[in-house]
PDB file of C-alpha atoms in Angstrom:
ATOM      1  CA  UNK A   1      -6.669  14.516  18.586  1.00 61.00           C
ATOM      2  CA  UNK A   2      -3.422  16.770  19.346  1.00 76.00           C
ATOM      3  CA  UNK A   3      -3.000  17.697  22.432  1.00 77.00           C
ATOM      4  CA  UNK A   4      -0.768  20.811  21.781  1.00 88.00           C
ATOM      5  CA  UNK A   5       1.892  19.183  24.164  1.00 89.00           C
ATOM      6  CA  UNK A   6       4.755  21.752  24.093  1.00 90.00           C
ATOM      7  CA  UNK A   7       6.850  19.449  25.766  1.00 91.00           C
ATOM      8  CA  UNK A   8       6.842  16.603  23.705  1.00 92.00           C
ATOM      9  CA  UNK A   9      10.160  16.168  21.806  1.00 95.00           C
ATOM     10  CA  UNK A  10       9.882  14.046  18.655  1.00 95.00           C
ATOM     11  CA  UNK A  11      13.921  12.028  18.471  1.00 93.00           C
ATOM     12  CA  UNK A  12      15.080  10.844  15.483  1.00 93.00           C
ATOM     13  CA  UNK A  13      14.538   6.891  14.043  1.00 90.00           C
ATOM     14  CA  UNK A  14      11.079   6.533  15.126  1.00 89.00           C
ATOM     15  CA  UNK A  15       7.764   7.229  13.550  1.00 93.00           C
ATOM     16  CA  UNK A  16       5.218   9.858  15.239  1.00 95.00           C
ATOM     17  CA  UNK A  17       1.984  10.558  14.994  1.00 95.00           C
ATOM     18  CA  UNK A  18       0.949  13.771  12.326  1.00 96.00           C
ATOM     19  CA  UNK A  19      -1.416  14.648  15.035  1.00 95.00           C
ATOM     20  CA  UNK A  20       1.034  15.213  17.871  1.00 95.00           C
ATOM     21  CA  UNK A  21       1.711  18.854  16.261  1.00 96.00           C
ATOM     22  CA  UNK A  22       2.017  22.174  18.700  1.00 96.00           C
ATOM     23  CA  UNK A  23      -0.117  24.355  16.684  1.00 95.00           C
ATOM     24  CA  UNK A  24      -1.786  24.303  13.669  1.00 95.00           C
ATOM     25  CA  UNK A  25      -3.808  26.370  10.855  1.00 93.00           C
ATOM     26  CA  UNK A  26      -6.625  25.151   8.698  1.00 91.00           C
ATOM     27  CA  UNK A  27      -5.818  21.056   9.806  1.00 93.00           C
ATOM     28  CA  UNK A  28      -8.721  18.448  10.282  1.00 92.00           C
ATOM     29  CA  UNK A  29      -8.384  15.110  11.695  1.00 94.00           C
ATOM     30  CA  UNK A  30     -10.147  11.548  11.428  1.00 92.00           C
ATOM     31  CA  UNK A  31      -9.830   8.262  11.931  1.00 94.00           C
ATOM     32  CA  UNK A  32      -7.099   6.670  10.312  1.00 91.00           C
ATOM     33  CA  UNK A  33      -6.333   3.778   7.892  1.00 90.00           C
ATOM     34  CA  UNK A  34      -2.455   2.932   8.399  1.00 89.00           C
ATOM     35  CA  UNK A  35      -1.635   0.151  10.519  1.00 87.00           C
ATOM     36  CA  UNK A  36       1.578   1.966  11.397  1.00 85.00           C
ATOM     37  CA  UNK A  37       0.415   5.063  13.075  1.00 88.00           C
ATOM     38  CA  UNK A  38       0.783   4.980  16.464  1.00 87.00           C
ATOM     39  CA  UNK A  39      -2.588   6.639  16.815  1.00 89.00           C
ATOM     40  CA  UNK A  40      -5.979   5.553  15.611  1.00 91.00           C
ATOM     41  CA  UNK A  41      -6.332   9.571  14.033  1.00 92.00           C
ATOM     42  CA  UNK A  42      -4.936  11.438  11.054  1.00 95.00           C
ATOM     43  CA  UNK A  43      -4.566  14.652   9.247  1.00 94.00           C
ATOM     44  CA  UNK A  44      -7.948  14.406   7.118  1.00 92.00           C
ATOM     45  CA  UNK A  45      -7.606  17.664   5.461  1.00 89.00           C
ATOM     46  CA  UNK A  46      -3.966  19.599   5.084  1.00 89.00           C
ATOM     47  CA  UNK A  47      -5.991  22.814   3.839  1.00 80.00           C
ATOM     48  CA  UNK A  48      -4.779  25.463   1.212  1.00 81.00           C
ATOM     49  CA  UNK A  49      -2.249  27.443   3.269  1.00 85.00           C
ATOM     50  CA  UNK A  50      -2.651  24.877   6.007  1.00 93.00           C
ATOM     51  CA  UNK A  51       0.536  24.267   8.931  1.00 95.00           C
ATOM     52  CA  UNK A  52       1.220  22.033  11.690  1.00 96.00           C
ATOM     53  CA  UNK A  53       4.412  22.653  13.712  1.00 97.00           C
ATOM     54  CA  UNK A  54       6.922  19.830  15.295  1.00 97.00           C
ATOM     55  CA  UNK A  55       9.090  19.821  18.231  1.00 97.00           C
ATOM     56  CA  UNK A  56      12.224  17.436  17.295  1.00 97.00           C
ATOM     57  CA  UNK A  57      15.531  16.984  18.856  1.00 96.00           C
ATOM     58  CA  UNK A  58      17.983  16.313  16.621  1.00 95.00           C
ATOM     59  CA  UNK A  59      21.135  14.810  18.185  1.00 94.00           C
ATOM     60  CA  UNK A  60      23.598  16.286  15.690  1.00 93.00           C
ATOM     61  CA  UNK A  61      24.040  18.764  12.951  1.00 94.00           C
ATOM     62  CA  UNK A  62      23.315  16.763  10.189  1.00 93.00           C
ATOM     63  CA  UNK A  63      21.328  16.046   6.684  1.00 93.00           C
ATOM     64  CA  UNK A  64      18.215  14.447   7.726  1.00 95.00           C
ATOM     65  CA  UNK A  65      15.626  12.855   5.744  1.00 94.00           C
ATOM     66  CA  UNK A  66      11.948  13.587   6.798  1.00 96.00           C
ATOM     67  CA  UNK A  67       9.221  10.946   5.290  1.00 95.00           C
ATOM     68  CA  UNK A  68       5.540  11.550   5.337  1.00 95.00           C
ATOM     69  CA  UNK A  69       3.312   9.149   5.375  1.00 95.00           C
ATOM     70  CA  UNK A  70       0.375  10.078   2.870  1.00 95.00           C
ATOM     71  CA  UNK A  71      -2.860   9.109   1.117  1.00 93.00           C
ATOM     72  CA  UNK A  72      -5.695  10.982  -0.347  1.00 91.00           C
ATOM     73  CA  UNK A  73      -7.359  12.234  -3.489  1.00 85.00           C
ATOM     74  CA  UNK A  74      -4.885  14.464  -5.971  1.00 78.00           C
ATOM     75  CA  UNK A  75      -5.352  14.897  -9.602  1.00 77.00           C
ATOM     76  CA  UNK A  76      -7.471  14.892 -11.293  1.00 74.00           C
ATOM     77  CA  UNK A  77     -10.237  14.620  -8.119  1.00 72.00           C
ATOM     78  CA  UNK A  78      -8.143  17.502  -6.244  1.00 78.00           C
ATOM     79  CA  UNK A  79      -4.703  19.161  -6.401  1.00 81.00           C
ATOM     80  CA  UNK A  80      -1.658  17.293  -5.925  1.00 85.00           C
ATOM     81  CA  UNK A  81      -0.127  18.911  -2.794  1.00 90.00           C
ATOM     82  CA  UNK A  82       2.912  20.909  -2.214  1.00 91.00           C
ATOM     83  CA  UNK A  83       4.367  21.189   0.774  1.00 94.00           C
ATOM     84  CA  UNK A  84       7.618  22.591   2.595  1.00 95.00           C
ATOM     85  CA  UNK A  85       9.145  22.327   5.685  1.00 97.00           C
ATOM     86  CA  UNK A  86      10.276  25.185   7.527  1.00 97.00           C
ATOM     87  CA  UNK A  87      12.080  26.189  10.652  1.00 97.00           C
ATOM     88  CA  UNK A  88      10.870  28.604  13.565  1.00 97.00           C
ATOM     89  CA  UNK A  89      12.489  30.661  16.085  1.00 95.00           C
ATOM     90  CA  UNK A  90      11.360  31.716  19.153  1.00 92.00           C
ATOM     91  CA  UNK A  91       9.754  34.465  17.755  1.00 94.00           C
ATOM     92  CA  UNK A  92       7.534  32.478  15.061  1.00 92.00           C
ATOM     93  CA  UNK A  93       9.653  33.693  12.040  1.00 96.00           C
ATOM     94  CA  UNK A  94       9.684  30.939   9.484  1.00 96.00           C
ATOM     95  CA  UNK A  95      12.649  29.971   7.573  1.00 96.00           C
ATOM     96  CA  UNK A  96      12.695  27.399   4.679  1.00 96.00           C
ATOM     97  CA  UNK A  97      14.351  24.109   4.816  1.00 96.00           C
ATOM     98  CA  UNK A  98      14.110  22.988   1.581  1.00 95.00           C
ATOM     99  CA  UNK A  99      12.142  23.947  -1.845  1.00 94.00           C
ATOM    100  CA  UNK A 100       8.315  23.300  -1.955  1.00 94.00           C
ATOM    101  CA  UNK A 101       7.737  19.616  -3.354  1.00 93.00           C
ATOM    102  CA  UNK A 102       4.893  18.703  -5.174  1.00 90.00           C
ATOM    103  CA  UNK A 103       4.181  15.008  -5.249  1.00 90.00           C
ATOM    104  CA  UNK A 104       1.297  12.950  -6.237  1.00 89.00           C
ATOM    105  CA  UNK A 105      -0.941  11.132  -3.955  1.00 89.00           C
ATOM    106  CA  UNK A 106      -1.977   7.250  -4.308  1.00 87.00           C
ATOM    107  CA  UNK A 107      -5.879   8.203  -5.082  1.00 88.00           C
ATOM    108  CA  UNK A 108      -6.919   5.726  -1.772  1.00 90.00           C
ATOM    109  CA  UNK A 109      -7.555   7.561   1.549  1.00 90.00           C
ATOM    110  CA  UNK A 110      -6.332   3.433   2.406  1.00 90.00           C
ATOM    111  CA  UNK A 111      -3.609   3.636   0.508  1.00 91.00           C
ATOM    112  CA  UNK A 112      -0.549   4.750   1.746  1.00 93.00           C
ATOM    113  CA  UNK A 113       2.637   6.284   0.441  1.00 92.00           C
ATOM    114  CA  UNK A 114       5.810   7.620   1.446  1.00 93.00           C
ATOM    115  CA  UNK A 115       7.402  11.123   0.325  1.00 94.00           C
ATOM    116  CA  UNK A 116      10.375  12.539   1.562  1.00 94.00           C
ATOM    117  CA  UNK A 117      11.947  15.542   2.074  1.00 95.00           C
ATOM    118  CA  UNK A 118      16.030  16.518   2.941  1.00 95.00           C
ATOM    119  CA  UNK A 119      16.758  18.978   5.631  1.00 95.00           C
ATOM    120  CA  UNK A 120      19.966  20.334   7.298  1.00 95.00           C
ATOM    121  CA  UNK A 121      19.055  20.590  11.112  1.00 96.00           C
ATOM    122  CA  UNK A 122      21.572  21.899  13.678  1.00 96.00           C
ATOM    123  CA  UNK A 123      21.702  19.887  16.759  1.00 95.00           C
ATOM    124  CA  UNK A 124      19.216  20.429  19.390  1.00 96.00           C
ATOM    125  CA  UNK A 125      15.795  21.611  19.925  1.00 96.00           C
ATOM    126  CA  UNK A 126      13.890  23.080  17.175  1.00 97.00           C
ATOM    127  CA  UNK A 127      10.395  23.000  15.935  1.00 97.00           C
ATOM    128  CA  UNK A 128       9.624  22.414  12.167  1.00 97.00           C
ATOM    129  CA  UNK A 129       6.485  23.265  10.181  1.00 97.00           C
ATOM    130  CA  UNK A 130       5.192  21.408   8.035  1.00 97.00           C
ATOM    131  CA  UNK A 131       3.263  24.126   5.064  1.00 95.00           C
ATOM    132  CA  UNK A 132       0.737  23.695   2.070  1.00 93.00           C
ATOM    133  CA  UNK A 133       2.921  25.758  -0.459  1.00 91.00           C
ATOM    134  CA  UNK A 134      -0.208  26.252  -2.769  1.00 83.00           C
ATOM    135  CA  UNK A 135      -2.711  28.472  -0.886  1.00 71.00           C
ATOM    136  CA  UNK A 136      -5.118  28.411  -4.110  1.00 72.00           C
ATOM    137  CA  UNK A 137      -5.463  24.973  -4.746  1.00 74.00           C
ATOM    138  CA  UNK A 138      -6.666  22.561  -1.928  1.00 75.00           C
ATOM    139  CA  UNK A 139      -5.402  19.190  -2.080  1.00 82.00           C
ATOM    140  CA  UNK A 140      -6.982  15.746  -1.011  1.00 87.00           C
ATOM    141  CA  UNK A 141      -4.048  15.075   1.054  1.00 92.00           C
ATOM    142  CA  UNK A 142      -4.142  12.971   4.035  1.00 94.00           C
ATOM    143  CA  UNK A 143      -0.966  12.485   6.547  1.00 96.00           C
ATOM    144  CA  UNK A 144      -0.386   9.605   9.210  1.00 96.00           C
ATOM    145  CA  UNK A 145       2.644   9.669  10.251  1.00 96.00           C
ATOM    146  CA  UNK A 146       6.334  11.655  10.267  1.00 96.00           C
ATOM    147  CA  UNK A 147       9.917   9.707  10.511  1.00 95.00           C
ATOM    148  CA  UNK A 148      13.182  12.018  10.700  1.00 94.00           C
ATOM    149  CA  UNK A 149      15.973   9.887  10.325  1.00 93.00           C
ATOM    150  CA  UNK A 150      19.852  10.907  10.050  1.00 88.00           C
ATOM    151  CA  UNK A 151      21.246  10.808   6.658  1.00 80.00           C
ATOM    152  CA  UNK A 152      24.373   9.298   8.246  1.00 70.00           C
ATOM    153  CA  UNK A 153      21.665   6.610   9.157  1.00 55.00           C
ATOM    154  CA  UNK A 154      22.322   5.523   5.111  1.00 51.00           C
ATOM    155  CA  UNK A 155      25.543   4.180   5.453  1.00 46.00           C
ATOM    156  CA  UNK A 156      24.904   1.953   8.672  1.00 47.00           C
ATOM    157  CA  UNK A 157      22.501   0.357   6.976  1.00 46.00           C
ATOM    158  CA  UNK A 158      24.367  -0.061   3.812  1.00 45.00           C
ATOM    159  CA  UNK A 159      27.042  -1.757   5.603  1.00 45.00           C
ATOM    160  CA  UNK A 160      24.339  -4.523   6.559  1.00 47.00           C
ATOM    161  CA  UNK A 161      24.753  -8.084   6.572  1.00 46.00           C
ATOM    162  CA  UNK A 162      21.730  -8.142   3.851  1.00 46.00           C
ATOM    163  CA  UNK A 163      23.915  -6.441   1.088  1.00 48.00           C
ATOM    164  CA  UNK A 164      22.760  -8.834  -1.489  1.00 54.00           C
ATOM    165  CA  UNK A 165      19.187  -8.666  -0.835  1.00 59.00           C
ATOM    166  CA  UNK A 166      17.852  -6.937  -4.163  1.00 69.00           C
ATOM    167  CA  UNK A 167      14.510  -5.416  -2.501  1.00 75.00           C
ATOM    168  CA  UNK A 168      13.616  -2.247  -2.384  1.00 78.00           C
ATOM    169  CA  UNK A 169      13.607  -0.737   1.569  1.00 75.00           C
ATOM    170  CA  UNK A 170      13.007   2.876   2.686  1.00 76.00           C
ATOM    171  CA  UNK A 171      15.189   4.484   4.576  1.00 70.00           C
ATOM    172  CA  UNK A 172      14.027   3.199   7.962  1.00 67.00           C
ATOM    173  CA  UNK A 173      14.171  -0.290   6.786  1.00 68.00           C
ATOM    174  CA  UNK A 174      10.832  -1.226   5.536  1.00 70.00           C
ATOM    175  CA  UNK A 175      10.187  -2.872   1.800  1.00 75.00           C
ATOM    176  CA  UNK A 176       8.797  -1.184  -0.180  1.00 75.00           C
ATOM    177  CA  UNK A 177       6.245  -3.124  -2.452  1.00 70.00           C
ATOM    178  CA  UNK A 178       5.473  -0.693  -5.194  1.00 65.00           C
ATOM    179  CA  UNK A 179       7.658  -1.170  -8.672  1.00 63.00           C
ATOM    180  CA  UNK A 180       7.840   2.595  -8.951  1.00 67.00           C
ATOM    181  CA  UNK A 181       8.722   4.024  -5.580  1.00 73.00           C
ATOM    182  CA  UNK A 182       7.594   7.582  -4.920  1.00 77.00           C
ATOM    183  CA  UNK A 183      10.992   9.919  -5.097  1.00 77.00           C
ATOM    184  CA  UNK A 184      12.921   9.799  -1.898  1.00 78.00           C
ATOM    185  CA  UNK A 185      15.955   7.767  -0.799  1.00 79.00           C
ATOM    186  CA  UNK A 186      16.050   4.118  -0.872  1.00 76.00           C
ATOM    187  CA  UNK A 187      18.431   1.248  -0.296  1.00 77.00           C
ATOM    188  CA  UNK A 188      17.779  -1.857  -2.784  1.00 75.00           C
ATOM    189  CA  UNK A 189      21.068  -4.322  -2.795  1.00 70.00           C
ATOM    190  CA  UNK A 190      22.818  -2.755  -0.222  1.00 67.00           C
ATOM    191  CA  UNK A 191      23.023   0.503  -1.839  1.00 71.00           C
ATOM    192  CA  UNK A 192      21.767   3.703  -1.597  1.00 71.00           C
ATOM    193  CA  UNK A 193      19.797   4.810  -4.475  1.00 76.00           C
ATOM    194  CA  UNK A 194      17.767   8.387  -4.958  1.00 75.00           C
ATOM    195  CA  UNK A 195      14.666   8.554  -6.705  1.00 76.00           C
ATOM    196  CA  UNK A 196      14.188  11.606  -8.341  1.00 70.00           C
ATOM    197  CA  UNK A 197      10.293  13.447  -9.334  1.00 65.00           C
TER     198      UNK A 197
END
């Protein structure tokens, strides 16, 4: 379960837990499937017009990639979700990151995915929220974990020693094992390639 800790900073390169939000709207949680959450709990149900906000410190002004770890039910059980990141000030005005993606969801509450979205983020403090763009149509949608990595992070790892290897990693390093990788950024032979929806 969250515990609404307002002074837990989320830093870049790391995966944390979709439950360790500040506040929320219209969010459930239950046990988890993915062996890479750092907590045995999940988002269960990302409601029509749900949030959850973040508190990250970013260590530069930079592009940053967020990925979302997801499973769940979309079409043609549910909706496939859309969601957006936004950032808010101290007074709880909302302003949008990036445009509202819709992405399709791997049908397996046990089967996870990755989706990813590209932000500009000063350096600093801020908190992001996380939105369900499509306050008519609930999705199945359920979210494990968040990763905010540097987009300047790319070319370090491009400049690996593994630049032959021809598998397909996500931007943190992992392989991905799917022959169609959800849209996002990926490196596969030591260069970076972008998937697009």
């Amino acid at each position: 379960m969250s515990t609404f800790d307002t002074g837990l900073w989320h830093q870049t390169g790391s995966d944390f837990a979709a439950t360790d939000y500040i506040a929320s709207k219209a969010v459930n949680l239950a046990p988890g499937a993915c062996d890479l959450c750092p907590k045995p709990i999940e988002i269960s149900q990302f409601s029509a017009g749900a949030s959850a906000d973040y508190q990250i410190e970013t260590p530069e002004a930079d592009t940053y990639v967020l990925t979302l770890r997801v499973s769940g039910q979309g079409e043609p059980v549910r909706f496939d979700p859309t969601l957006v990141f936004e950032s808010v000030d101290a007074n709880g005005n909302a302003t949008a990151l990036c445009q509202p993606k819709q992405f399709q969801l791997s049908g397996k509450d046990d089967s996870y995915t990755e989706v990813q979205f590209e932000l500009e983020l000063p350096a600093g403090r801020q908190t992001l929220r996380m939105r369900d763009d499509n306050p008519f149509q609930p999705s199945g949608i359920r979210i494990s974990t968040l990763r905010l990595d540097s987009r300047s992070g790319v070319s370090e790892v491009l400049a690996g020693e593994n630049a032959t290897d021809n598998t397909t990693y996500s931007i943190d390093g992992r392989p991905v094992h799917d022959n169609t990788p959800a849209p996002g950024v990926y490196i596969r032979g030591g260069k970076k390639i972008i998937i697009n929806p």
